[in-house]
Amino acid sequence: MRAFGLAVLPLLLGLSFFAASLTPSLIPRGWLLQGILAGLVTGIGYVIGQILLTAWRAIDLPRFTGRRAVIAHALVAVPVVLQLGWSFWRAADWQDSIRERLALPPVEDLYIFYIIGAAILTFAVLFVLGWAAQKMFDTLRFRLYRVMPARTANVLGLLLAVLFIVLVTRDGVVRAAMNSMEASYAAAQELFADAPPAPDDPSLAGSAASVIDWGAMGQPGRNFVLDGPDAAVISAFSGRPAKEPIRVYVGLADADGPKSRAELALEELKRVGAFDRKVLVVASPTGTGWLDPGGHEPLEFMHDGDIATVAVQYSYLQSPFALVFETQSGLEQASATMQTIYEYWRTLPPDARPEFYLHGLSLGAWSSMYSFDMFRVINDPVQGALWTGPPFPSRLWNLANSERNPGSPYVLPIVGTGELVRFTSQFGGLERTPDPWGRLRIVFLQHASDAIVFYEPQSFWRAPEWMREPRAPDVSPLMRFIPVVTQFQLALDMALALGVPPGYGHNYAAEDYIGAWVAVTDPAGWTEADTARLKEWCGVEWGLGCRKE
């Protein structure tokens, strides 16, 4: 049975997916993106229904005709229509159940009608693309019928059609998009002739006295070098004398190859006296080379500026694209940077070298974890690491999570006695393990609403483990697992994870870093009152970092 040229049963499955897509997930969705998601899962449901219908016919199961077919379709259609009606009525409330946790205003009154329009348009586009693919397959197999048996022609025709689509998509559409993005992001770096004047201060990376080329450093690196708090601001906070924090950054264009860039970073660290400081942080940037000011500025206040931070760029792409297309570049650069600096650091007298820490956010956290070779450092370990928003494939994060104590939540585990590894969020968590730290301190900072951390590929057919537990405070209690649909909801959540207020999703606030850095670096004489004052000094009203005045 068909309606509007579409097979009814597959269409009903697609509409059921449409209704399910309106349920809440981790990140609130505006009407346009929700409509695109609804149209997409409707198309996927339709395809799955067609496959099931084809399989039913292929194995010669009974086919209903006449009145029996009408009754069978009605029995399926009625609950789907009721599901759609219920979902349309509840859609705004479901989205508001997320938005209220993020202190966002409720959705518009016409929210559902906008969604329906966007979903219909999306489904229509997908249907036309599917129709074109079907026509290509038909053309190929009909031509092959002339030279081979029908069954062989059908299989070969399908393979040729799929191969053509893959080649056009991968080598045509994707390659053109990649070239366009690379050109756009490279232009945004303001390299060489487009760079602003280099700093006059010879103590700064990129100055005339530096071994690093200011023009090759890129915009994220220049911002990192110039925009931090100076000694006067740090003293204004602490009431004590402070040093000028050292910041070293090597751009992707500063040298060829990960090892060469790492050696350049080490040479600059030596030049500016970084190994004479109390604290040394090897930070791994995100895909574009950006470093979160909220992640490193609080640490400079805690240690009165007696700190050096170094980072090396490995890509110009945004993290989601770098994760897919340049994963190995990030891992190789982080490993080269860590190994080069660590091998020099360990040659220094233990009582005359800085404390050594690792740090990274998002893709930077993944690459920083990858660079942490336990076998290399076990005899002379670094002091610790803070890894923020670690992407779900991160091996070390997954290993730590798998060792969590029975009964501790998946989104905020407790591992053993907390001697080596602890987890925290914007709502705390470090206080759950009062036992003392060991020689090495590792803290994972993560939000339960961060899909980049908690996406699971297996959610196509089974509920993620965190969905089988009580919801965290920043997750809607109305979120439910729905096969297939949840997979696409979480995938969209990853794309939207930065478009939320600080303290939620993948947007980590400076004040959330403070307790984690205190736990990892244990600043001398630091008190709870100091933590409270620094959280006020680095509150969200000051932007991404801390006060600079």
Coordinates of C-alpha atoms in Angstrom, one line a residue:
M1 CA 0.0 0.0 0.0
R2 CA 1.3 3.5 -0.9
A3 CA 0.4 7.1 0.0
F4 CA 1.8 10.1 -1.9
G5 CA 4.1 7.7 -3.8
L6 CA 5.6 6.4 -0.6
A7 CA 5.3 2.9 0.9
V8 CA 3.0 3.2 3.9
L9 CA 4.6 0.9 6.4
P10 CA 8.1 2.3 6.0
L11 CA 6.7 5.8 6.1
L12 CA 5.0 4.9 9.4
L13 CA 8.3 3.7 10.9
G14 CA 9.9 7.0 9.7
L15 CA 7.1 9.0 11.4
S16 CA 7.6 7.1 14.6
F17 CA 11.3 8.1 14.5
F18 CA 10.2 11.7 13.8
A19 CA 8.1 11.6 17.0
A20 CA 10.9 10.1 19.0
S21 CA 13.4 12.7 17.8
L22 CA 11.4 15.4 19.6
T23 CA 12.3 13.9 23.0
P24 CA 15.1 15.8 24.9
S25 CA 18.7 14.8 24.8
L26 CA 21.8 16.6 26.3
I27 CA 21.7 19.9 24.4
P28 CA 18.7 22.1 23.6
R29 CA 17.8 22.3 19.9
G30 CA 16.3 25.2 18.0
W31 CA 13.5 24.6 15.6
L32 CA 15.7 24.5 12.5
L33 CA 18.2 21.9 13.7
Q34 CA 15.4 19.9 15.4
G35 CA 13.5 20.0 12.1
I36 CA 16.6 18.8 10.1
L37 CA 17.1 16.0 12.7
A38 CA 13.4 15.0 12.5
G39 CA 13.5 14.9 8.7
L40 CA 16.8 12.9 8.7
V41 CA 15.6 10.2 11.1
T42 CA 12.3 10.0 9.2
G43 CA 14.3 9.2 6.1
I44 CA 16.4 6.7 8.0
G45 CA 13.3 5.1 9.4
Y46 CA 11.8 4.9 5.9
V47 CA 14.9 3.2 4.5
I48 CA 15.0 0.7 7.4
G49 CA 11.3 0.0 6.8
Q50 CA 11.9 -0.6 3.1
I51 CA 14.7 -3.0 4.0
L52 CA 12.5 -4.9 6.4
L53 CA 9.7 -5.0 3.9
T54 CA 12.0 -6.3 1.2
A55 CA 13.4 -9.0 3.5
W56 CA 9.8 -10.0 4.4
R57 CA 9.0 -10.5 0.8
A58 CA 12.3 -12.2 0.0
I59 CA 11.7 -15.0 2.5
D60 CA 8.2 -15.5 1.2
L61 CA 6.3 -14.6 4.4
P62 CA 2.5 -14.1 4.0
R63 CA 1.4 -10.9 2.2
F64 CA -1.8 -9.2 3.1
T65 CA -4.1 -8.0 0.4
G66 CA -7.5 -6.3 0.2
R67 CA -9.4 -5.8 3.5
R68 CA -6.8 -7.6 5.5
A69 CA -4.1 -5.3 4.2
V70 CA -6.2 -2.2 5.2
I71 CA -6.7 -3.6 8.7
A72 CA -3.0 -4.4 9.1
H73 CA -2.0 -0.9 8.0
A74 CA -4.6 0.7 10.3
L75 CA -3.4 -1.3 13.3
V76 CA 0.1 0.1 12.7
A77 CA -1.0 3.6 11.7
V78 CA -3.2 4.3 14.8
P79 CA -0.5 4.1 17.5
V80 CA 2.0 6.0 15.2
V81 CA -0.5 8.8 14.8
L82 CA -1.2 8.9 18.5
Q83 CA 2.6 8.9 19.2
L84 CA 2.9 11.8 16.8
G85 CA 0.1 13.8 18.4
W86 CA 1.5 13.2 21.9
S87 CA 5.0 14.2 20.8
F88 CA 3.8 17.4 19.0
W89 CA 2.0 18.4 22.2
R90 CA 5.0 17.7 24.4
A91 CA 7.8 18.9 22.2
A92 CA 8.1 22.4 23.7
D93 CA 8.0 21.0 27.3
W94 CA 10.7 18.5 26.4
Q95 CA 13.0 21.1 25.1
D96 CA 12.3 23.4 28.0
S97 CA 13.2 20.6 30.4
I98 CA 16.8 21.1 29.1
R99 CA 16.7 24.8 28.7
E100 CA 15.6 25.5 32.2
R101 CA 18.7 23.7 33.5
L102 CA 20.9 25.9 31.4
A103 CA 19.0 29.1 32.5
L104 CA 17.8 29.6 28.9
P105 CA 14.4 31.1 27.9
P106 CA 11.6 28.7 26.8
V107 CA 11.1 27.9 23.2
E108 CA 8.7 29.9 20.9
D109 CA 5.0 29.3 20.9
L110 CA 5.1 28.1 17.2
Y111 CA 8.1 25.9 17.8
I112 CA 6.5 22.6 16.6
F113 CA 5.0 24.1 13.4
Y114 CA 8.5 25.4 12.4
I115 CA 9.9 22.0 13.1
I116 CA 7.3 20.2 10.9
G117 CA 8.1 22.6 8.0
A118 CA 11.8 22.0 8.3
A119 CA 11.4 18.3 8.6
I120 CA 9.2 18.0 5.6
L121 CA 11.7 19.9 3.5
T122 CA 14.6 17.8 4.8
F123 CA 12.8 14.6 4.1
A124 CA 11.9 15.8 0.6
V125 CA 15.6 16.5 -0.2
L126 CA 16.6 13.1 1.1
F127 CA 13.9 11.4 -0.9
V128 CA 15.0 13.1 -4.1
L129 CA 18.6 12.0 -3.4
G130 CA 17.4 8.5 -2.7
W131 CA 15.3 8.5 -5.9
A132 CA 18.4 9.6 -7.9
A133 CA 20.5 6.8 -6.4
Q134 CA 17.7 4.3 -7.2
K135 CA 17.6 5.5 -10.8
M136 CA 21.3 5.2 -11.2
F137 CA 21.2 1.6 -9.8
D138 CA 18.3 0.7 -12.1
T139 CA 20.2 2.1 -15.1
L140 CA 23.3 0.1 -14.3
R141 CA 21.5 -3.2 -13.7
F142 CA 19.3 -2.9 -16.8
R143 CA 22.4 -2.4 -18.9
L144 CA 24.1 -5.3 -17.2
Y145 CA 21.1 -7.6 -17.9
R146 CA 22.3 -7.7 -21.5
V147 CA 25.5 -9.5 -20.7
M148 CA 24.9 -11.5 -17.5
P149 CA 22.2 -13.1 -15.4
A150 CA 19.7 -10.9 -13.6
R151 CA 20.9 -11.8 -10.1
T152 CA 24.5 -11.2 -10.9
A153 CA 23.6 -7.9 -12.7
N154 CA 21.7 -6.7 -9.6
V155 CA 24.6 -7.4 -7.2
L156 CA 27.2 -5.8 -9.6
G157 CA 24.9 -2.9 -10.3
L158 CA 24.5 -2.2 -6.6
L159 CA 28.2 -2.4 -6.0
L160 CA 29.0 0.0 -8.9
A161 CA 26.3 2.5 -7.7
V162 CA 27.7 2.4 -4.1
L163 CA 31.3 2.8 -5.4
F164 CA 30.3 5.8 -7.5
I165 CA 28.5 7.5 -4.6
V166 CA 31.5 6.9 -2.3
L167 CA 34.0 8.2 -4.8
V168 CA 31.9 11.3 -5.6
T169 CA 31.3 12.0 -1.9
R170 CA 34.8 11.3 -0.7
D171 CA 37.0 12.7 -3.5
G172 CA 34.5 15.3 -4.7
V173 CA 32.2 16.8 -2.0
V174 CA 34.3 16.0 1.0
R175 CA 37.6 17.0 -0.6
A176 CA 36.3 20.3 -1.9
A177 CA 34.8 21.0 1.6
M178 CA 38.1 20.2 3.2
N179 CA 40.1 22.4 0.9
S180 CA 37.6 25.2 1.5
M181 CA 37.8 24.8 5.3
E182 CA 41.6 24.6 5.3
A183 CA 41.8 27.8 3.3
S184 CA 39.3 29.6 5.4
Y185 CA 40.8 28.5 8.8
A186 CA 44.4 29.3 7.5
A187 CA 43.2 32.8 6.5
A188 CA 41.8 33.2 10.0
Q189 CA 45.2 32.5 11.5
E190 CA 46.5 35.8 10.0
L191 CA 49.9 34.3 9.1
F192 CA 53.1 36.1 8.0
A193 CA 52.2 39.3 6.0
D194 CA 48.8 39.5 7.6
A195 CA 50.2 39.2 11.2
P196 CA 50.1 42.3 13.5
P197 CA 53.5 43.8 14.7
A198 CA 55.6 41.5 16.9
P199 CA 56.0 42.5 20.6
D200 CA 59.0 44.6 21.6
D201 CA 59.5 42.8 24.9
P202 CA 62.4 40.3 24.4
S203 CA 61.0 38.0 27.1
L204 CA 58.0 37.2 25.0
A205 CA 57.8 34.4 22.4
G206 CA 57.7 35.8 18.9
S207 CA 59.7 38.9 19.7
A208 CA 62.9 39.9 17.8
A209 CA 64.9 38.0 20.4
S210 CA 62.8 34.8 20.1
V211 CA 63.6 31.7 18.1
I212 CA 59.8 31.6 17.2
D213 CA 58.5 33.5 14.1
W214 CA 55.7 35.8 15.2
G215 CA 54.2 35.8 11.7
A216 CA 54.1 31.9 11.7
M217 CA 52.7 31.7 15.1
G218 CA 49.0 32.2 14.1
Q219 CA 46.3 34.2 15.7
P220 CA 45.5 31.7 18.6
G221 CA 49.1 31.6 19.6
R222 CA 49.5 35.4 19.5
N223 CA 46.4 35.7 21.7
F224 CA 47.8 33.2 24.1
V225 CA 51.1 34.9 24.4
L226 CA 49.7 38.5 24.8
D227 CA 46.4 38.2 26.6
G228 CA 47.1 36.6 29.9
P229 CA 47.3 38.4 33.3
D230 CA 50.5 40.3 34.1
A231 CA 52.4 40.4 37.4
A232 CA 50.6 43.6 38.5
V233 CA 47.1 42.0 38.1
I234 CA 48.2 38.8 39.9
S235 CA 49.6 40.9 42.7
A236 CA 46.4 42.9 42.9
F237 CA 44.5 39.6 43.5
S238 CA 47.0 38.0 45.9
G239 CA 48.4 40.9 47.7
R240 CA 51.9 39.4 47.2
P241 CA 54.7 40.1 44.8
A242 CA 54.3 38.2 41.6
K243 CA 56.3 37.2 38.5
E244 CA 55.3 37.7 34.9
P245 CA 54.0 34.3 33.7
I246 CA 55.9 32.7 30.8
R247 CA 53.9 31.6 27.8
V248 CA 55.5 29.9 24.8
Y249 CA 53.6 28.9 21.7
V250 CA 54.9 27.4 18.5
G251 CA 52.6 27.7 15.4
L252 CA 52.0 25.0 12.8
A253 CA 53.9 27.1 10.2
D254 CA 56.9 27.7 12.5
A255 CA 58.6 24.5 11.5
D256 CA 58.1 21.4 9.4
G257 CA 57.2 18.2 11.3
P258 CA 56.1 17.5 14.9
K259 CA 59.7 16.9 16.2
S260 CA 61.1 20.1 14.7
R261 CA 58.3 22.1 16.3
A262 CA 58.8 20.4 19.6
E263 CA 62.5 21.2 19.6
L264 CA 61.7 24.8 18.8
A265 CA 59.5 24.9 21.8
L266 CA 62.2 23.5 24.0
E267 CA 64.8 26.0 22.7
E268 CA 62.4 28.9 23.5
L269 CA 61.6 27.5 27.0
K270 CA 65.3 27.5 27.7
R271 CA 65.8 31.0 26.3
V272 CA 63.1 32.6 28.5
G273 CA 64.1 30.7 31.7
A274 CA 61.1 28.5 31.9
F275 CA 62.9 25.7 33.8
D276 CA 63.7 28.1 36.6
R277 CA 60.0 28.6 37.4
K278 CA 58.1 26.7 40.1
V279 CA 55.5 25.2 37.7
L280 CA 55.8 24.0 34.0
V281 CA 52.7 23.1 32.1
V282 CA 52.8 21.4 28.7
A283 CA 49.4 22.2 27.2
S284 CA 47.9 20.6 24.1
P285 CA 45.6 23.0 22.2
T286 CA 42.3 22.3 20.4
G287 CA 42.1 21.8 16.7
T288 CA 42.5 25.4 15.6
G289 CA 45.3 25.9 18.1
W290 CA 43.2 27.7 20.6
L291 CA 43.9 27.4 24.3
D292 CA 41.0 28.1 26.8
P293 CA 42.0 31.2 28.9
G294 CA 39.8 29.8 31.7
G295 CA 42.0 26.7 31.7
H296 CA 45.4 28.3 32.4
E297 CA 44.8 31.8 33.7
P298 CA 43.5 30.6 37.2
L299 CA 46.7 28.6 37.6
E300 CA 48.8 31.7 37.0
F301 CA 47.0 33.4 39.8
M302 CA 47.4 30.4 42.2
H303 CA 51.2 30.3 41.8
D304 CA 51.8 34.1 41.8
G305 CA 52.9 34.0 38.2
D306 CA 55.8 31.6 38.9
I307 CA 54.8 29.4 36.0
A308 CA 55.6 28.6 32.4
T309 CA 53.1 27.2 29.9
V310 CA 54.0 25.9 26.5
A311 CA 51.8 24.7 23.6
V312 CA 52.5 23.6 20.0
Q313 CA 49.9 23.8 17.2
Y314 CA 49.1 20.9 15.0
S315 CA 46.1 22.0 12.9
Y316 CA 44.1 24.9 11.6
L317 CA 40.7 23.0 11.6
Q318 CA 38.0 23.2 14.2
S319 CA 38.2 20.3 16.7
P320 CA 35.3 18.2 15.2
F321 CA 37.0 18.3 11.8
A322 CA 40.5 17.8 13.2
L323 CA 39.1 14.9 15.1
V324 CA 38.0 13.2 11.9
F325 CA 40.6 14.3 9.4
E326 CA 43.7 15.2 11.4
T327 CA 43.6 12.9 14.4
Q328 CA 47.0 11.5 13.9
S329 CA 48.6 14.9 13.5
G330 CA 47.4 16.0 16.9
L331 CA 48.6 12.7 18.6
E332 CA 52.0 12.9 16.9
Q333 CA 52.6 16.5 17.8
A334 CA 51.5 16.1 21.5
S335 CA 53.8 13.0 21.8
A336 CA 56.8 14.8 20.2
T337 CA 56.2 17.9 22.5
M338 CA 55.9 15.9 25.7
Q339 CA 58.8 13.6 25.0
T340 CA 61.2 16.3 23.9
I341 CA 60.5 18.6 26.9
Y342 CA 60.2 15.7 29.4
E343 CA 63.6 14.2 28.3
Y344 CA 65.3 17.5 28.9
W345 CA 63.4 18.2 32.2
R346 CA 64.5 14.8 33.7
T347 CA 68.1 15.7 33.2
L348 CA 67.8 18.5 35.6
P349 CA 68.4 18.1 39.4
P350 CA 65.1 17.1 41.0
D351 CA 65.4 19.9 43.6
A352 CA 66.2 22.5 40.9
R353 CA 63.5 21.9 38.3
P354 CA 59.9 23.0 38.0
E355 CA 56.9 20.8 38.8
F356 CA 55.8 19.2 35.5
Y357 CA 52.1 19.1 34.6
L358 CA 50.1 18.2 31.5
H359 CA 46.9 19.9 30.4
G360 CA 44.4 19.8 27.5
L361 CA 40.8 20.6 26.6
S362 CA 38.7 18.5 24.2
L363 CA 40.9 17.2 21.4
G364 CA 43.8 18.7 23.3
A365 CA 42.9 16.5 26.2
W366 CA 42.9 13.4 24.0
S367 CA 46.3 14.2 22.4
S368 CA 47.8 15.1 25.8
M369 CA 46.6 11.7 27.2
Y370 CA 48.0 10.0 24.2
S371 CA 51.4 11.6 24.9
F372 CA 51.4 10.4 28.5
D373 CA 53.6 7.3 28.2
M374 CA 53.4 5.6 31.6
F375 CA 56.4 3.3 30.8
R376 CA 58.5 6.3 29.9
V377 CA 57.8 8.3 33.0
I378 CA 57.3 5.6 35.6
N379 CA 60.7 5.9 37.2
D380 CA 60.7 9.7 37.2
P381 CA 57.0 10.7 37.0
V382 CA 55.6 14.1 36.2
Q383 CA 53.6 15.7 39.0
G384 CA 50.1 15.5 37.4
A385 CA 47.6 16.3 34.7
L386 CA 44.3 18.0 34.3
W387 CA 42.3 16.8 31.3
T388 CA 39.1 18.6 30.5
G389 CA 36.2 17.5 28.3
P390 CA 38.1 14.3 27.1
P391 CA 36.5 13.1 23.8
F392 CA 34.8 9.7 24.1
P393 CA 37.5 7.7 22.2
S394 CA 40.2 8.7 24.7
R395 CA 41.9 5.5 25.7
L396 CA 43.2 6.6 29.1
W397 CA 39.8 8.1 30.1
N398 CA 38.0 5.0 29.1
L399 CA 40.5 2.9 31.1
A400 CA 40.0 5.0 34.2
N401 CA 36.2 4.9 33.8
S402 CA 36.3 1.1 33.4
E403 CA 38.1 0.8 36.8
R404 CA 35.5 2.9 38.7
N405 CA 34.2 1.6 42.0
P406 CA 30.9 -0.4 42.0
G407 CA 28.0 2.0 42.6
S408 CA 29.9 5.2 41.6
P409 CA 28.2 7.0 38.7
Y410 CA 29.5 6.6 35.1
V411 CA 29.5 10.4 34.6
L412 CA 31.5 11.1 37.8
P413 CA 33.3 7.9 38.8
I414 CA 35.3 7.2 41.9
V415 CA 38.4 5.1 41.1
G416 CA 39.9 3.1 44.0
T417 CA 40.8 5.4 46.9
G418 CA 41.4 8.4 44.6
E419 CA 45.2 8.2 45.1
L420 CA 45.9 8.5 41.4
V421 CA 42.8 9.5 39.5
R422 CA 39.8 11.7 40.4
F423 CA 36.8 13.0 38.5
T424 CA 35.0 16.3 39.0
S425 CA 32.4 18.4 37.3
Q426 CA 30.9 21.9 37.7
F427 CA 29.0 20.5 40.7
G428 CA 32.1 19.2 42.4
G429 CA 33.2 15.6 43.0
L430 CA 36.7 15.9 44.3
E431 CA 35.5 16.0 47.9
R432 CA 34.2 12.4 47.7
T433 CA 37.7 10.9 48.1
P434 CA 39.3 12.4 51.2
D435 CA 42.2 10.0 51.1
P436 CA 45.6 11.5 50.4
W437 CA 47.1 11.8 46.8
G438 CA 50.0 9.6 45.7
R439 CA 53.0 11.0 43.8
L440 CA 51.1 11.5 40.6
R441 CA 47.8 13.4 40.5
I442 CA 45.3 13.1 37.6
V443 CA 42.0 14.9 37.4
F444 CA 39.3 14.6 34.7
L445 CA 37.0 17.7 34.5
Q446 CA 33.8 16.8 32.6
H447 CA 30.1 17.9 32.4
A448 CA 27.4 15.2 32.3
S449 CA 25.8 17.3 29.5
D450 CA 28.9 17.1 27.3
A451 CA 28.1 14.8 24.4
I452 CA 31.7 15.0 23.2
V453 CA 32.6 13.1 26.4
F454 CA 29.6 10.8 26.7
Y455 CA 28.7 10.0 23.1
E456 CA 28.7 6.3 22.5
P457 CA 28.7 4.7 19.0
Q458 CA 26.8 1.7 20.4
S459 CA 23.8 3.9 21.2
F460 CA 22.5 3.0 17.8
W461 CA 21.1 -0.2 19.4
R462 CA 21.7 0.0 23.1
A463 CA 21.4 2.6 25.8
P464 CA 24.7 4.2 27.0
E465 CA 25.6 3.1 30.5
W466 CA 25.1 6.7 31.8
M467 CA 21.5 6.6 30.6
R468 CA 20.8 3.6 32.9
E469 CA 21.6 5.7 35.9
P470 CA 19.9 8.7 37.7
R471 CA 20.4 11.8 35.6
A472 CA 23.0 14.4 36.6
P473 CA 21.7 17.9 37.6
D474 CA 22.5 19.4 34.1
V475 CA 20.7 16.6 32.2
S476 CA 17.0 16.5 31.6
P477 CA 15.2 13.8 33.7
L478 CA 12.9 13.3 30.7
M479 CA 15.7 12.0 28.4
R480 CA 15.1 8.4 27.3
F481 CA 16.9 5.9 25.1
I482 CA 15.3 5.2 21.7
P483 CA 17.2 2.8 19.3
V484 CA 18.6 4.6 16.3
V485 CA 17.2 8.0 17.2
T486 CA 19.3 8.5 20.3
Q487 CA 22.4 7.9 18.2
F488 CA 21.5 10.9 15.9
Q489 CA 20.4 13.0 18.8
L490 CA 23.8 12.6 20.5
A491 CA 25.7 13.2 17.3
L492 CA 23.8 16.5 16.9
D493 CA 24.5 17.2 20.6
M494 CA 28.2 17.0 19.8
A495 CA 27.9 19.6 17.1
L496 CA 26.0 21.9 19.4
A497 CA 28.1 21.2 22.5
L498 CA 29.8 24.6 22.5
G499 CA 26.7 26.7 21.8
V500 CA 25.5 26.7 25.4
P501 CA 26.3 28.9 28.4
P502 CA 29.6 28.4 30.3
G503 CA 29.4 25.5 32.7
Y504 CA 27.4 23.2 30.5
G505 CA 27.9 21.0 27.4
H506 CA 31.5 21.4 26.1
N507 CA 31.7 25.0 27.4
Y508 CA 33.9 24.9 30.5
A509 CA 34.0 27.9 32.7
A510 CA 37.1 29.3 34.4
E511 CA 35.7 28.9 37.8
D512 CA 35.2 25.1 37.2
Y513 CA 38.9 24.7 36.5
I514 CA 39.9 26.2 39.9
G515 CA 39.1 23.4 42.2
A516 CA 40.6 20.9 39.8
W517 CA 43.9 22.8 39.5
V518 CA 44.1 23.2 43.3
A519 CA 43.8 19.5 43.6
V520 CA 46.4 18.7 40.9
T521 CA 49.0 21.4 41.8
D522 CA 48.4 21.9 45.5
P523 CA 49.5 25.6 45.7
A524 CA 51.5 26.4 48.9
G525 CA 49.4 28.0 51.6
W526 CA 46.2 27.9 49.5
T527 CA 42.9 27.9 51.4
E528 CA 39.2 27.5 50.7
A529 CA 38.8 31.2 51.1
D530 CA 41.4 31.7 48.3
T531 CA 39.4 29.4 46.1
A532 CA 36.2 31.4 46.7
R533 CA 38.0 34.7 45.9
L534 CA 39.6 33.3 42.7
K535 CA 36.2 32.0 41.5
E536 CA 34.8 35.5 42.0
W537 CA 37.8 37.0 40.2
C538 CA 37.4 34.5 37.3
G539 CA 33.6 34.6 37.2
V540 CA 31.7 34.3 33.9
E541 CA 31.1 38.0 33.8
W542 CA 34.7 38.4 32.9
G543 CA 34.4 36.3 29.7
L544 CA 36.5 33.2 29.0
G545 CA 39.3 34.0 31.5
C546 CA 39.8 36.1 34.6
R547 CA 39.9 39.8 35.4
K548 CA 42.9 41.6 33.8
E549 CA 42.6 44.9 35.8

